Short mmCIF file of C-alpha atoms and ligand atoms in Angstrom, two decimals:
data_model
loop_
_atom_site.label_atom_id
_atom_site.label_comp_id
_atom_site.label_asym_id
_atom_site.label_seq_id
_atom_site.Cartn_x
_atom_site.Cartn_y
_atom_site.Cartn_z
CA UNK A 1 36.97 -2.21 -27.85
CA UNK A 2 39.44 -4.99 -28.03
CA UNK A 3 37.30 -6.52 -31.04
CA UNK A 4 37.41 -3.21 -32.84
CA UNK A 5 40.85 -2.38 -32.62
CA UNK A 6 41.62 -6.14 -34.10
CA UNK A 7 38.51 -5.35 -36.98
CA UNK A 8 40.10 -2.17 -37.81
CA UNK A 9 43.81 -2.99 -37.72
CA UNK A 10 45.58 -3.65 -41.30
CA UNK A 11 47.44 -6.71 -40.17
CA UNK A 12 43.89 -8.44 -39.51
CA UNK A 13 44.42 -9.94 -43.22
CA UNK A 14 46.72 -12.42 -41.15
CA UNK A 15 43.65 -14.18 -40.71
CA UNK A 16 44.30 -15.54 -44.71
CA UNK A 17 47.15 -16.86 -43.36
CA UNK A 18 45.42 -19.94 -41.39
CA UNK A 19 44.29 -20.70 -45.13
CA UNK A 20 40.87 -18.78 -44.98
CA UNK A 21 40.98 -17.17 -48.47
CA UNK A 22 37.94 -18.62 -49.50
CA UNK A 23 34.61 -17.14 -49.93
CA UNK A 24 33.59 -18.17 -46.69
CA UNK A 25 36.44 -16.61 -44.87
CA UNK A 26 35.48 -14.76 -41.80
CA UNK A 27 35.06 -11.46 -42.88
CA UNK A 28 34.40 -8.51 -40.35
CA UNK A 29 31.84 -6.05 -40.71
CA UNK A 30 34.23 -3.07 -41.21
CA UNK A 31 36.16 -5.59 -43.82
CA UNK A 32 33.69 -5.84 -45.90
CA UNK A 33 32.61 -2.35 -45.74
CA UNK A 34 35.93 -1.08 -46.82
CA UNK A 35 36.31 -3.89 -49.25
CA UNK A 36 33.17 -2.68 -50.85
CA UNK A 37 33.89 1.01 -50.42
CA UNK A 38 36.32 0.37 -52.45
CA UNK A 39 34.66 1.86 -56.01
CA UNK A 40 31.43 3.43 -54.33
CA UNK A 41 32.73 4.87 -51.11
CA UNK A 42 36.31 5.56 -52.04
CA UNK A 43 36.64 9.42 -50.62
CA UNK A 44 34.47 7.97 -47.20
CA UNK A 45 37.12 5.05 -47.43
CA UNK A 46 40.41 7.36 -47.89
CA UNK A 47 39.40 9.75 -45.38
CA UNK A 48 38.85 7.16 -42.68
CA UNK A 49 41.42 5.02 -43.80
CA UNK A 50 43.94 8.30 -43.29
CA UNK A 51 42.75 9.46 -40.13
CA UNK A 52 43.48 5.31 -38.74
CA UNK A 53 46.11 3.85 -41.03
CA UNK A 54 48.26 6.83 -42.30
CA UNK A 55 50.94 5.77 -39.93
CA UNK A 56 51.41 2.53 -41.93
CA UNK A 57 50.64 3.59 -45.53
CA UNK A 58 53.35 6.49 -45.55
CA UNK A 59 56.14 5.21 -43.07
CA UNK A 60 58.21 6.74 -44.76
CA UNK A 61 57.57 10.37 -45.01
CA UNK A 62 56.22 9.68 -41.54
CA UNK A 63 55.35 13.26 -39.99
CA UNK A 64 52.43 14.23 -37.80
CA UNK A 65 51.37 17.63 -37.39
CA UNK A 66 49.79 18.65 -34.67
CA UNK A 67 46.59 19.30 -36.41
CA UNK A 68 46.48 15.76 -37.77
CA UNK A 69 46.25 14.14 -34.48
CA UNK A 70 44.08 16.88 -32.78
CA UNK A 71 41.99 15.32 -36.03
CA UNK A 72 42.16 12.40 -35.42
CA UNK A 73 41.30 12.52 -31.49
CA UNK A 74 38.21 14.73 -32.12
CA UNK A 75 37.47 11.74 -34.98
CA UNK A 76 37.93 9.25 -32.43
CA UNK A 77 36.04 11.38 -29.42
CA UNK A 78 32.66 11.87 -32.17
CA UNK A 79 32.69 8.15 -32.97
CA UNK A 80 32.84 7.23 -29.91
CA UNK A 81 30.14 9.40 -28.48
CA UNK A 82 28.01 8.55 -31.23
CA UNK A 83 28.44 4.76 -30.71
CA UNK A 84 27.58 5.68 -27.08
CA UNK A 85 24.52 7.73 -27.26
CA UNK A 86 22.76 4.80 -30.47
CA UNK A 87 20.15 3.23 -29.55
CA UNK A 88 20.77 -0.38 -29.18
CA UNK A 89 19.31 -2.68 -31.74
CA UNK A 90 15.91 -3.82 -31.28
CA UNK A 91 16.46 -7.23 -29.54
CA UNK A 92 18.64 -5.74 -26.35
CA UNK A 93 16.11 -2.43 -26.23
CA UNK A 94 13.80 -3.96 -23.88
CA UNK A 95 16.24 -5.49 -21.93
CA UNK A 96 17.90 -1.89 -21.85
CA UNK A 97 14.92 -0.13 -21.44
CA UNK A 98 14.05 -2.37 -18.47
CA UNK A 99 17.37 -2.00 -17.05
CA UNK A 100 17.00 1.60 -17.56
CA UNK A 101 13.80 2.30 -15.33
CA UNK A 102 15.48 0.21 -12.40
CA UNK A 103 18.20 2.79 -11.83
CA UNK A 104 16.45 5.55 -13.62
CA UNK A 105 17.31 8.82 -11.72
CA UNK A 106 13.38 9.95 -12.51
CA UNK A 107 12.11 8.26 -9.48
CA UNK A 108 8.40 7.37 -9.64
CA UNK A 109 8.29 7.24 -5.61
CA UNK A 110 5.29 5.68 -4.74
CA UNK A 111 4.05 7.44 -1.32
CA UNK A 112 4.74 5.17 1.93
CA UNK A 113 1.79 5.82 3.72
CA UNK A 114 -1.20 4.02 1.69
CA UNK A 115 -4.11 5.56 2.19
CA UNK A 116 -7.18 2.74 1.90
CA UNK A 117 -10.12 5.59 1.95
CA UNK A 118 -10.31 5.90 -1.53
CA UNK A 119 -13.47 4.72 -3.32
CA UNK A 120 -13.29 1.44 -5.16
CA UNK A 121 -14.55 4.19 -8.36
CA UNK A 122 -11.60 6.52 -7.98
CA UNK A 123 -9.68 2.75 -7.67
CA UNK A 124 -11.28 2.22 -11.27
CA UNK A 125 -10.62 5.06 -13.15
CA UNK A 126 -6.84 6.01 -12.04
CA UNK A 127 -5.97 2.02 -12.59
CA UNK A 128 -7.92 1.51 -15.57
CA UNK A 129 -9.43 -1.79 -13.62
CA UNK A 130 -11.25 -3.68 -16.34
CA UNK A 131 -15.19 -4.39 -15.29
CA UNK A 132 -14.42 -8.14 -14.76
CA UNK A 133 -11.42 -7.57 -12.43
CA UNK A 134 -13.41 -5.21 -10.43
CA UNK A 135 -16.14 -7.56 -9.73
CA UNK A 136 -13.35 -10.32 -8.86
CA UNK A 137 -11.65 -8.07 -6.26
CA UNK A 138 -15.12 -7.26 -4.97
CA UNK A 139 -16.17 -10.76 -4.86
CA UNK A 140 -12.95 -11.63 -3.05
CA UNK A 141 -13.83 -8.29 -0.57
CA UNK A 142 -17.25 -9.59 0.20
CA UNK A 143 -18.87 -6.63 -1.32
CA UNK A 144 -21.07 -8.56 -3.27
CA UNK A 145 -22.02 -12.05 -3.60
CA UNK A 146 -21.22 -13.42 -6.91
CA UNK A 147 -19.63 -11.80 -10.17
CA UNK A 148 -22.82 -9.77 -11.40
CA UNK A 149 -22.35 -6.72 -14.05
CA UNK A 150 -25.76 -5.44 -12.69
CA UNK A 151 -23.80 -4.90 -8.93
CA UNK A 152 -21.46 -2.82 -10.75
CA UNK A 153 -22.59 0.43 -8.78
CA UNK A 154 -22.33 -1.08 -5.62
CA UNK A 155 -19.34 -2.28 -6.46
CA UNK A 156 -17.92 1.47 -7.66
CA UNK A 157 -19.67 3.03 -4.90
CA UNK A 158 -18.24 0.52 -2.10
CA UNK A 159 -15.43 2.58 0.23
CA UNK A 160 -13.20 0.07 2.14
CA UNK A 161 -13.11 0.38 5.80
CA UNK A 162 -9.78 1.38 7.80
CA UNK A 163 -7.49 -1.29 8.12
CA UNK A 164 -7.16 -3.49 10.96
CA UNK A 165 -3.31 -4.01 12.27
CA UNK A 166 -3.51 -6.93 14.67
CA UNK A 167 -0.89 -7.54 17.06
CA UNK A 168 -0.41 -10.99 18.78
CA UNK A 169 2.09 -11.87 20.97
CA UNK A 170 3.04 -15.30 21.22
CA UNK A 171 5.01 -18.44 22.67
CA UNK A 172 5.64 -21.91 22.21
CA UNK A 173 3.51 -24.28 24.57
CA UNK A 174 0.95 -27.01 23.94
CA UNK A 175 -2.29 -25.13 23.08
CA UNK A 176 -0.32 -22.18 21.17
CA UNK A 177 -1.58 -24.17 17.41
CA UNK A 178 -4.99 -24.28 19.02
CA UNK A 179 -5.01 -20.41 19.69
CA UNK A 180 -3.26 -18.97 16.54
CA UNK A 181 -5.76 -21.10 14.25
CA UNK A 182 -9.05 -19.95 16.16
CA UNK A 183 -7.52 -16.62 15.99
CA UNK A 184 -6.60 -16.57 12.83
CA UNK A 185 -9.83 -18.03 11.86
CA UNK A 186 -12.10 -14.84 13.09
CA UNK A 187 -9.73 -12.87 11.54
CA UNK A 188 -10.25 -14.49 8.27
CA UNK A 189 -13.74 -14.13 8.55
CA UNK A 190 -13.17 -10.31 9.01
CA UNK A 191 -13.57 -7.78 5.81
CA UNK A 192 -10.11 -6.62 4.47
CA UNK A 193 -7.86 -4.72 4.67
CA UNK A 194 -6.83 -6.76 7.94
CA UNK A 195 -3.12 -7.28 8.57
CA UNK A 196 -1.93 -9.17 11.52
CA UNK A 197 1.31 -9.04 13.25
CA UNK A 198 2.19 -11.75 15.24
CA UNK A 199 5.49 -11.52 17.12
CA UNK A 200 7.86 -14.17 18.66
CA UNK A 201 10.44 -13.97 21.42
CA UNK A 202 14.09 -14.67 19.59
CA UNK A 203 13.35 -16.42 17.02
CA UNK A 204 10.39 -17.57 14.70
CA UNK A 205 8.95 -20.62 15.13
CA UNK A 206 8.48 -23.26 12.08
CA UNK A 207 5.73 -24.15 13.33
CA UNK A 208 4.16 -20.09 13.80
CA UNK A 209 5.48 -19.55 10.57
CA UNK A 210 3.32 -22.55 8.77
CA UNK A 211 -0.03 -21.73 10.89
CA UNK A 212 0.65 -18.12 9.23
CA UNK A 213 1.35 -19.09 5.53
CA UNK A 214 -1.45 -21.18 5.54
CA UNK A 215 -4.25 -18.98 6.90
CA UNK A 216 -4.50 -17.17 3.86
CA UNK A 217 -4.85 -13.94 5.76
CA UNK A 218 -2.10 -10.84 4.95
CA UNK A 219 0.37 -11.12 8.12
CA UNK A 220 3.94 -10.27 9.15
CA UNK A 221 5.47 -12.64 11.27
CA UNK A 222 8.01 -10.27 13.32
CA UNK A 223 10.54 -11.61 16.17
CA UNK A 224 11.60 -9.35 19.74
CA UNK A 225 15.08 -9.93 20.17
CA UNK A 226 16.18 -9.35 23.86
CA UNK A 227 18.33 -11.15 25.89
CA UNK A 228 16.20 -12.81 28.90
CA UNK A 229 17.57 -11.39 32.07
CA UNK A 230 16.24 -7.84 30.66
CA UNK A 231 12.94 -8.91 30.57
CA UNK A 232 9.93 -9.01 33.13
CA UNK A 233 6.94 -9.25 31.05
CA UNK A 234 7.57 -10.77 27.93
CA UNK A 235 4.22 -9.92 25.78
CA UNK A 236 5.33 -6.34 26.51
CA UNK A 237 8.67 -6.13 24.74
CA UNK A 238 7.04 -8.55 21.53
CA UNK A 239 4.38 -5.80 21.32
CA UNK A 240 7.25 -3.22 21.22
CA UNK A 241 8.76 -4.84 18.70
CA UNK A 242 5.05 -4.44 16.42
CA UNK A 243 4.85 -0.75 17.24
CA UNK A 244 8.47 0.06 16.29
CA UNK A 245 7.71 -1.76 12.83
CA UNK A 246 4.35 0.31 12.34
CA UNK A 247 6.24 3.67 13.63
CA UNK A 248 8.87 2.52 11.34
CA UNK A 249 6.74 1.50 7.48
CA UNK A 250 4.45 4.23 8.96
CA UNK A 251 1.58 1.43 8.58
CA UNK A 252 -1.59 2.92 8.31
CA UNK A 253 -4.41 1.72 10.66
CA UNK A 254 -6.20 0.58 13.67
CA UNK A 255 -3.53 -1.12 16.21
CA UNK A 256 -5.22 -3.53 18.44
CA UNK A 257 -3.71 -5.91 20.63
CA UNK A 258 -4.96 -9.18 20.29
CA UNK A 259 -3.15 -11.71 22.42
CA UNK A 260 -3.62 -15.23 21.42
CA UNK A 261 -5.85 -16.83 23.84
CA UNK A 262 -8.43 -14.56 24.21
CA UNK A 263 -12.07 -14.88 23.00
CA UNK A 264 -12.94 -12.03 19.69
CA UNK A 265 -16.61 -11.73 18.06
CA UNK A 266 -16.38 -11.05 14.36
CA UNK A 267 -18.40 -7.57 16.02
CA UNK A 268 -15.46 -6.26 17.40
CA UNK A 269 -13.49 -6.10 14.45
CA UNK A 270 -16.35 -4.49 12.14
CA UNK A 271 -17.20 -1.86 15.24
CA UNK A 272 -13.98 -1.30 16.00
CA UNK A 273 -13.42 0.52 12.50
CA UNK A 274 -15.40 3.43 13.61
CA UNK A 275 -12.71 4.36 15.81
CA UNK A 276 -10.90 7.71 15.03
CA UNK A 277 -8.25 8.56 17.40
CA UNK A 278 -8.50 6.24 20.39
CA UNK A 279 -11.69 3.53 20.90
CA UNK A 280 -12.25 1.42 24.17
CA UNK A 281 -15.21 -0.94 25.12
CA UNK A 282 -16.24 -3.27 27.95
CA UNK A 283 -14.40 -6.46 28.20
CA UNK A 284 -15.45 -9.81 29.98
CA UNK A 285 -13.15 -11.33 32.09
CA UNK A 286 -13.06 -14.30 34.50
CA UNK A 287 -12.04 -13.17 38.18
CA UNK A 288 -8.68 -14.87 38.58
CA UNK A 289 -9.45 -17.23 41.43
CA UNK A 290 -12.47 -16.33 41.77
CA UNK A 291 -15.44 -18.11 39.83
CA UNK A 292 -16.88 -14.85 38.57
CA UNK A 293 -17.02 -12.88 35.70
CA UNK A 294 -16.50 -9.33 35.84
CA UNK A 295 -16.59 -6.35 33.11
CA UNK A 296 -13.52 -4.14 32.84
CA UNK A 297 -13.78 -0.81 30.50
CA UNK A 298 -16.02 1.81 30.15
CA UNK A 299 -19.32 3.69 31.09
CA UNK A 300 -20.53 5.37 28.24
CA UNK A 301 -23.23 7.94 27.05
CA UNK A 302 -23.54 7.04 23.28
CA UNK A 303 -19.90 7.40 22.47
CA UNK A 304 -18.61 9.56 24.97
CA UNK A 305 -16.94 7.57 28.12
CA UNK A 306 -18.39 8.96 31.70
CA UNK A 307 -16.82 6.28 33.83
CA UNK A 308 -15.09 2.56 33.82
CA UNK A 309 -16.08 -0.80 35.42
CA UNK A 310 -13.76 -2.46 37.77
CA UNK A 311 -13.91 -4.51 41.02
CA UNK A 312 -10.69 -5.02 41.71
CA UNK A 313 -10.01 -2.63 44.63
CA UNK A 314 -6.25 -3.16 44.21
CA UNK A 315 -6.26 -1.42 40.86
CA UNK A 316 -8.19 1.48 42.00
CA UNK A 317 -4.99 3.84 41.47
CA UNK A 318 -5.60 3.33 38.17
CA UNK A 319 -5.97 5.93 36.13
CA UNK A 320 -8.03 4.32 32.93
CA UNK A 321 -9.46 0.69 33.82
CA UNK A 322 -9.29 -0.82 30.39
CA UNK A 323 -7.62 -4.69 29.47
CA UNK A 324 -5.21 -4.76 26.68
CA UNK A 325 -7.66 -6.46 24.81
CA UNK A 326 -10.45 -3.75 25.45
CA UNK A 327 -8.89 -0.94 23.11
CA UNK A 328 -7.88 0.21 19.82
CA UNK A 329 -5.60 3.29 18.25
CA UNK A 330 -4.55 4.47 14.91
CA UNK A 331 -1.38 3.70 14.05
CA UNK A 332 -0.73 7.63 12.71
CA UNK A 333 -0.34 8.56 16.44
CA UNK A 334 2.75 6.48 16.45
CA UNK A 335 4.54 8.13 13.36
CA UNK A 336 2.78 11.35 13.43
CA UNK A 337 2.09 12.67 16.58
CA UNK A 338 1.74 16.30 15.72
CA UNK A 339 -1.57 15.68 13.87
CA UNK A 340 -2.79 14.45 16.95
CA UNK A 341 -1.46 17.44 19.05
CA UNK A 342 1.00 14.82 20.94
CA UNK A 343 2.46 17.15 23.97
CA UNK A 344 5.68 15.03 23.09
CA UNK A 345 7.27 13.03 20.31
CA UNK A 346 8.47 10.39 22.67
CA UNK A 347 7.94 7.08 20.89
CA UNK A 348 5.05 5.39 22.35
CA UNK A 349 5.88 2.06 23.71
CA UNK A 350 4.67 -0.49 26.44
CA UNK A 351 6.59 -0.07 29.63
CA UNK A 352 8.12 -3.08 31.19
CA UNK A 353 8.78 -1.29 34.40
CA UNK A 354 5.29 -0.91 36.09
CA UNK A 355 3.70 -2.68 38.35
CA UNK A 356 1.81 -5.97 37.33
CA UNK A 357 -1.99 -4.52 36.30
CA UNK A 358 -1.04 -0.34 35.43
CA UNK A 359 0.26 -1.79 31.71
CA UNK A 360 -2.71 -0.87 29.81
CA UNK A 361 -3.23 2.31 31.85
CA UNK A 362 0.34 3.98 31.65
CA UNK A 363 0.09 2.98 27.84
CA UNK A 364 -3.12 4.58 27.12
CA UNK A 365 -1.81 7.74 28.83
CA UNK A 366 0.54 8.12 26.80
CA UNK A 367 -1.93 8.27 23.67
CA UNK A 368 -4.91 10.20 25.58
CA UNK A 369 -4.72 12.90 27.99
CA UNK A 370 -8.15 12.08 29.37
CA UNK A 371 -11.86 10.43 28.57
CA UNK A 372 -12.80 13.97 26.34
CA UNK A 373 -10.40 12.24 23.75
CA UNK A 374 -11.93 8.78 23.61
CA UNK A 375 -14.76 7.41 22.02
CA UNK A 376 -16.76 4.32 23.19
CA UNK A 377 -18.00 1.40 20.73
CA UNK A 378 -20.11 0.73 20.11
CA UNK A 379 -22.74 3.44 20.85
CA UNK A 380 -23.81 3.05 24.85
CA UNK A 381 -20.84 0.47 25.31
CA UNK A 382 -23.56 -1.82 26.15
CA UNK A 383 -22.37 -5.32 24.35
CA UNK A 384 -19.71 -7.19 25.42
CA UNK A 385 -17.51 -8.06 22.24
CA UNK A 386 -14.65 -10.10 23.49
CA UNK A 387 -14.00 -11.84 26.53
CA UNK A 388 -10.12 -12.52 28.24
CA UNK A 389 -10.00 -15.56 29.77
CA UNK A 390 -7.53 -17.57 32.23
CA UNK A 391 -6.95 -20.61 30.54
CA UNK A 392 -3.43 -21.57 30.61
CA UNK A 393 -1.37 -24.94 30.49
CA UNK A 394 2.36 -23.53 30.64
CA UNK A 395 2.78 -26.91 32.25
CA UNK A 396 2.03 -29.01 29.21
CA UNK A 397 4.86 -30.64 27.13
CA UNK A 398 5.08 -29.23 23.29
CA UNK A 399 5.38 -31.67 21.03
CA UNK A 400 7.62 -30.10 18.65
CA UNK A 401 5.83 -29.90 15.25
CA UNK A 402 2.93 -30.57 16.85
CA UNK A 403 3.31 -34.03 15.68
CA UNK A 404 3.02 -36.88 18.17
CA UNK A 405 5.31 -39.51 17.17
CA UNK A 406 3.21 -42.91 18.55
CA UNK A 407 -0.56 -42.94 18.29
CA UNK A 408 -2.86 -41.12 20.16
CA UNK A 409 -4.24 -42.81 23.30
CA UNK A 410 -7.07 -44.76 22.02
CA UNK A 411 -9.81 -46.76 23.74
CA UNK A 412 -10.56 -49.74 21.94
CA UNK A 413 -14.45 -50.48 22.15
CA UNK A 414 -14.84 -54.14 23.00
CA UNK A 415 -16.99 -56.54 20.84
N1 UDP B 501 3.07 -14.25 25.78
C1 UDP B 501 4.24 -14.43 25.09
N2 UDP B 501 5.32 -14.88 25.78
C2 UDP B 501 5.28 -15.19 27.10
C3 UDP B 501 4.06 -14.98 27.77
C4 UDP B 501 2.96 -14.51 27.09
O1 UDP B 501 4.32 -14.21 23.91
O2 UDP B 501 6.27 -15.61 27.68
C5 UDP B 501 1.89 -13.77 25.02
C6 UDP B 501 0.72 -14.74 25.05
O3 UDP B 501 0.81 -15.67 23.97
C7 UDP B 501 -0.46 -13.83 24.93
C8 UDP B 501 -0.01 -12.56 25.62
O4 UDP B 501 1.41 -12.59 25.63
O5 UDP B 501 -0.74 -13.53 23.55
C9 UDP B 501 -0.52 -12.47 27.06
O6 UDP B 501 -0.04 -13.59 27.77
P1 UDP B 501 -0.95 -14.36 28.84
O7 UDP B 501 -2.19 -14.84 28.17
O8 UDP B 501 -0.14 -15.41 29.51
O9 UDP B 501 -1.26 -13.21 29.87
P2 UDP B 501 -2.59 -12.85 30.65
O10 UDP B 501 -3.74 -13.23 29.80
O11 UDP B 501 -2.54 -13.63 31.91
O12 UDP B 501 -2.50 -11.38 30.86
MN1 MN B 502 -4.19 -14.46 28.31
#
């Protein structure tokens, strides 16, 4: 405005006083037009030039009536609303435009909850996918082979599975880099959508955080902040922390708990997307202590589960005999329990309170209310898919980095 009022005001011509009276001289936009108003536009130019500058051209028989300057403020009101509702000039429209459709009011809300059970043909039509891209995200999905136009059915015909939401606790300690990359190295192998969640105690590792970016697999790397004297088991309150961010982004899915050092067939994963509500299936394990390996999970008839394996005659209490590696949910029951006729809406969480062994089983009760509401993969339960193993070094210095700083022990071979 500050410009405008300078433009428009009659003692602007002091500008001729710094000596610019030459052709050149800077000459305003509204100068000019009143300077060439001056034979053409002369009624345009007297009218405007009374409603703005009457004050100074008749000083002297200075008197306003009121209807003047109710004029002159509905004069000033219209240009001013006109100047206002323009459209810019061409160069700042996109800029505006852009600017516009950030704080537009019209929101265009995209729905939360992404549903991934829509054919990669209703995919094509309501994105307009060109052919080309189509085969490339297909190639990339492992739907077909190579780019071929002739696989183009397959390719529109091809419904991606459920995805997978992996959860994996973990800690610093010597073999942690060994267990993340074989883990992460099934999962890779596993057909998207696959997202894994791996969760830290306090804070995130560097070194977590590079094993992550470069596995080239989609992942959230989430920390469990809890001060230490509050916690017993610490895998439980990192798993926690996953399910409150699922419950929370309402991620849509098959939650499975995948610690770290366990042992996963590329099988699981592709079975386990059959699952509906709640899926469970016979795990190996190695006895602790003892040199034996025993099953743990269930008995089934085709998909329905008629009883559970476990030796462990201390655990009999239990009420479902399942390893927290030996089942898998989806995620809805966490952030939509009425669909699944939940009795309550208590958030479903691992409890840090039970006794060491009842984890999986007061968990699972809390999603099932008995074996009519599970289904066993795959059919008969009869193939063991992953094992849990005892293999731990908590013992073992970590070198931080995982870089050694002198050489690796080396045996020379003598000549
Ligand atoms: N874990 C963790 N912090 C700990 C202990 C364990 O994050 O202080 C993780 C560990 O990396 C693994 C899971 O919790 O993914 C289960 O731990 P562990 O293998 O020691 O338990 P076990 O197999 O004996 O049940
Ligand atoms: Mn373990």
């Amino acid at each position: 405005m500050a410009s405008i009022r300078r433009t428009l005001s009659p003692y602007s011509d002091r500008s001729y006083q710094n000596g610019a009276n030459t052709p050149f001289s800077p000459q305003s936009p509204s100068q000019k037009l009143f300077s060439q108003g001056r034979t053409t536009f002369s009624p345009l130019r007297r009218f405007v030039a009374g409603v703005f500058f009457r004050k100074h051209q008749t000083r002297k028989n200075f008197q306003l009536s009121w209807k003047k300057s109710h004029l002159r403020c509905f004069v000033c009101f219209f240009l001013g609303f006109m100047l206002g509702m323009a459209p810019f000039n061409s160069d700042f429209s996109e800029f505006r435009q852009e600017d516009f459709r950030k704080s537009d009011f019209s929101f265009e809300m995209k729905p939360e909850v992404v549903s991934v059970q829509k054919s990669a043909g209703d995919l094509a039509s309501a994105e307009n996918l060109k052919e080309n891209d189509l085969l490339v995200g297909a190639v990339e999905l492992g739907v077909v082979e190579k780019i071929d136009k002739t696989d183009m059915k397959k390719v529109l015909d091809f419904v991606p599975g459920k995805q997978l939401i992996v959860v994996s606790p973990t800690y610093s300690r010597a073999i942690q880099a060994y267990y993340l990359n074989r883990l992460g190295q099934v999962l890779r192998l596993v057909k998207r959508p696959v997202l894994w969640i791996v969760v830290e105690m306090n804070e995130a590792s560097v070194e977590t955080a590079e094993i992550l970016r470069n596995m080239g697999i989609i992942h959230r790397h989430l920390v469990c902040v809890k001060s230490n004297t509050d916690v017993k088991d610490r895998g439980v309150h990192q798993r926690n922390t996953a399910l409150e961010h699922i419950e929370r982004h309402r991620l849509d899915g098959l939650v499975y708990f995948a610690d770290d050092d366990n042992i996963y067939s590329l099988e699981l994963f592709e079975n386990m997307r059959d699952i509906s509500r709640f899926g469970t299936w016979p795990v190996g394990m190695l006895a602790q202590s003892k040199n034996k390996a025993i099953l743990e999970g269930p008995v089934c008839n085709g998909s329905q589960v008629i009883g559970w394996h476990t030796n462990e005659k201390s655990k009999r209490l239990r009420r479902f005999h399942v390893d927290m590696s030996g089942f898998a949910f989806n995620s809805s029951i966490l952030w939509d329990p009425k669909i699944w006729h939940r009795p309550t809406s208590n958030p479903i969480r691992q409890l840090d309170t039970v006794k060491e062994g009842f984890q999986e089983t007061t968990f699972i009760e809390q999603i099932v209310e008995n074996e009519s509401q599970m289904e066993g993969i795959p059919l008969g339960c009869n193939r063991i898919m992953n094992w849990h193993l005892h293999l731990e070094a908590r013992g073992l210095a970590y070198p931080k980095g995982w870089v050694l700083p002198k050489n690796l022990d080396v045996v020379m071979p003598s000549k």
